[in-house]
Amino acid sequence: MRIGNGYDVHRLVKGRDLILGGVKIEHDMGLDGHSDADVLVHAIMDAILGAAGMGDIGLHFPDDDDTYKNASSMMLLENVMEKLEKQNYKVVNIDATIIAQKPKLRPFIKAMEENVASVLHCDISYVNIKATTEEHLGFTGREEGISACCVCLIE
């Protein structure tokens, strides 16, 4: 068994879709980034890659490569899963947290878990996603951005 952790953060801006866990969420702002800026999926990818000793998402999907401009993070996660399976690893557990003051994410959590479990070829019970605020403290509390962190266990 191997463990990895991941973290990502993106700034909130007008004129972008808010996508978390592959779910498009109605909000007046979205996350700014080279790809679709799905901080949750980015944290999950970094946790998986770290657990497998395969670097991080910047190594595999550099933000100066136009191939990944506006790319779906769920498609990038599929690519990470292919790399993991080539090394004969499988996901045992994902535990992730999204930190966002707004919008409230509880109604979208199950769909996010289903999306991630589907791409990781695992039972939904192996994927746990939570959301929290920072009680109006820091950049997430001021609604300047959203962050996510993840721990992953593979075998």
Short mmCIF file of C-alpha atoms in Angstrom, two decimals:
data_model
loop_
_atom_site.label_atom_id
_atom_site.label_comp_id
_atom_site.label_asym_id
_atom_site.label_seq_id
_atom_site.Cartn_x
_atom_site.Cartn_y
_atom_site.Cartn_z
CA MET A 1 0.00 0.00 0.00
CA ARG A 2 1.10 3.52 -0.78
CA ILE A 3 -0.29 6.88 0.25
CA GLY A 4 -0.22 10.24 -1.52
CA ASN A 5 -1.59 13.69 -0.88
CA GLY A 6 -2.58 16.48 -3.21
CA TYR A 7 -3.51 20.15 -2.99
CA ASP A 8 -4.67 22.71 -5.52
CA VAL A 9 -6.02 26.24 -5.55
CA HIS A 10 -7.42 28.50 -8.26
CA ARG A 11 -8.67 32.07 -8.27
CA LEU A 12 -12.38 32.78 -8.81
CA VAL A 13 -13.12 35.05 -11.79
CA LYS A 14 -16.12 36.26 -13.77
CA GLY A 15 -16.76 34.66 -17.15
CA ARG A 16 -15.64 31.10 -16.38
CA ASP A 17 -17.69 28.00 -15.56
CA LEU A 18 -17.36 26.58 -12.06
CA ILE A 19 -16.53 22.91 -12.42
CA LEU A 20 -15.78 20.72 -9.41
CA GLY A 21 -15.50 16.96 -9.56
CA GLY A 22 -16.59 17.12 -13.18
CA VAL A 23 -19.88 18.80 -12.18
CA LYS A 24 -20.81 22.18 -13.64
CA ILE A 25 -22.18 24.27 -10.77
CA GLU A 26 -24.25 27.39 -11.32
CA HIS A 27 -22.37 30.31 -9.79
CA ASP A 28 -21.58 33.88 -10.78
CA MET A 29 -17.85 33.07 -10.94
CA GLY A 30 -15.70 30.17 -12.07
CA LEU A 31 -12.14 29.04 -11.53
CA ASP A 32 -9.34 30.55 -13.59
CA GLY A 33 -6.73 28.21 -14.99
CA HIS A 34 -5.10 26.71 -18.04
CA SER A 35 -7.49 23.74 -18.09
CA ASP A 36 -11.04 23.84 -16.69
CA ALA A 37 -9.35 24.54 -13.31
CA ASP A 38 -11.23 21.80 -11.42
CA VAL A 39 -9.32 22.10 -8.13
CA LEU A 40 -10.89 18.95 -6.70
CA VAL A 41 -9.81 16.74 -9.58
CA HIS A 42 -6.37 18.39 -9.65
CA ALA A 43 -5.87 17.56 -5.96
CA ILE A 44 -7.02 13.98 -6.59
CA MET A 45 -4.62 13.61 -9.53
CA ASP A 46 -1.69 14.93 -7.48
CA ALA A 47 -2.54 12.54 -4.64
CA ILE A 48 -2.66 9.54 -7.01
CA LEU A 49 0.52 10.52 -8.81
CA GLY A 50 2.28 11.11 -5.50
CA ALA A 51 1.20 7.74 -4.13
CA ALA A 52 2.58 6.03 -7.22
CA GLY A 53 5.81 8.04 -7.14
CA MET A 54 5.05 9.57 -10.54
CA GLY A 55 5.55 13.26 -9.84
CA ASP A 56 2.68 15.73 -10.08
CA ILE A 57 0.19 17.10 -12.60
CA GLY A 58 2.56 19.89 -13.66
CA LEU A 59 5.01 17.24 -14.84
CA HIS A 60 2.38 15.34 -16.86
CA PHE A 61 0.19 18.26 -18.01
CA PRO A 62 2.31 21.44 -18.06
CA ASP A 63 0.39 24.72 -18.09
CA ASP A 64 2.56 26.07 -20.88
CA ASP A 65 1.45 23.28 -23.25
CA ASP A 66 -1.52 24.34 -25.39
CA THR A 67 -2.57 20.68 -25.64
CA TYR A 68 -4.13 21.14 -22.20
CA LYS A 69 -5.67 24.59 -22.78
CA ASN A 70 -9.27 24.42 -21.49
CA ALA A 71 -8.92 20.63 -21.12
CA SER A 72 -11.44 18.68 -19.08
CA SER A 73 -9.81 17.69 -15.80
CA MET A 74 -11.89 14.51 -15.84
CA MET A 75 -10.15 13.55 -19.11
CA LEU A 76 -6.80 14.30 -17.48
CA LEU A 77 -7.82 12.09 -14.55
CA GLU A 78 -8.55 9.30 -17.04
CA ASN A 79 -5.01 9.71 -18.34
CA VAL A 80 -3.61 9.52 -14.79
CA MET A 81 -5.65 6.37 -14.17
CA GLU A 82 -4.23 4.76 -17.30
CA LYS A 83 -0.71 5.51 -16.03
CA LEU A 84 -1.61 4.05 -12.62
CA GLU A 85 -3.03 0.87 -14.14
CA LYS A 86 0.10 0.42 -16.31
CA GLN A 87 2.05 0.25 -13.04
CA ASN A 88 -0.45 -2.39 -11.78
CA TYR A 89 -1.84 -0.13 -9.05
CA LYS A 90 -5.47 0.39 -8.12
CA VAL A 91 -7.16 2.99 -5.95
CA VAL A 92 -8.14 1.79 -2.49
CA ASN A 93 -9.42 5.08 -1.07
CA ILE A 94 -9.84 8.76 -1.91
CA ASP A 95 -10.64 11.28 0.81
CA ALA A 96 -10.88 14.86 -0.43
CA THR A 97 -12.02 18.23 0.90
CA ILE A 98 -13.09 21.30 -1.07
CA ILE A 99 -12.65 24.63 0.71
CA ALA A 100 -15.08 27.28 -0.60
CA GLN A 101 -17.13 29.98 1.06
CA LYS A 102 -19.72 29.87 -1.73
CA PRO A 103 -21.55 28.24 -3.35
CA LYS A 104 -22.87 25.59 -0.99
CA LEU A 105 -21.64 22.30 -2.42
CA ARG A 106 -23.58 19.64 -0.46
CA PRO A 107 -26.16 19.14 -3.28
CA PHE A 108 -23.36 18.27 -5.75
CA ILE A 109 -21.18 15.95 -3.65
CA LYS A 110 -22.79 12.65 -4.67
CA ALA A 111 -22.48 13.47 -8.39
CA MET A 112 -18.82 14.39 -7.85
CA GLU A 113 -18.19 11.09 -6.05
CA GLU A 114 -19.93 9.16 -8.83
CA ASN A 115 -17.85 10.94 -11.51
CA VAL A 116 -14.56 10.30 -9.74
CA ALA A 117 -15.35 6.67 -8.88
CA SER A 118 -16.33 5.99 -12.49
CA VAL A 119 -13.03 7.29 -13.86
CA LEU A 120 -11.00 5.54 -11.15
CA HIS A 121 -12.74 2.21 -11.87
CA CYS A 122 -13.67 1.77 -8.24
CA ASP A 123 -16.78 1.48 -6.12
CA ILE A 124 -18.26 4.80 -5.04
CA SER A 125 -17.69 3.75 -1.41
CA TYR A 126 -13.94 4.20 -2.04
CA VAL A 127 -14.41 7.91 -2.80
CA ASN A 128 -15.26 10.41 -0.06
CA ILE A 129 -15.63 14.11 -0.88
CA LYS A 130 -16.38 16.79 1.68
CA ALA A 131 -16.83 20.56 1.49
CA THR A 132 -16.20 23.21 4.09
CA THR A 133 -15.89 26.95 4.44
CA GLU A 134 -13.22 28.90 6.26
CA GLU A 135 -15.76 31.05 8.12
CA HIS A 136 -14.98 34.10 5.97
CA LEU A 137 -11.25 33.88 6.77
CA GLY A 138 -8.44 33.90 4.21
CA PHE A 139 -8.70 34.01 0.41
CA THR A 140 -11.38 31.31 0.29
CA GLY A 141 -13.41 33.06 2.99
CA ARG A 142 -13.21 36.30 1.02
CA GLU A 143 -14.44 34.35 -2.05
CA GLU A 144 -11.25 35.08 -3.99
CA GLY A 145 -10.63 31.42 -4.77
CA ILE A 146 -11.37 27.78 -4.02
CA SER A 147 -8.92 25.14 -2.85
CA ALA A 148 -9.02 21.38 -2.42
CA CYS A 149 -6.88 18.78 -0.72
CA CYS A 150 -6.87 15.01 -1.04
CA VAL A 151 -5.35 11.88 0.45
CA CYS A 152 -5.20 8.75 -1.67
CA LEU A 153 -4.34 5.16 -0.83
CA ILE A 154 -3.32 2.77 -3.63
CA GLU A 155 -2.19 -0.84 -3.75
#
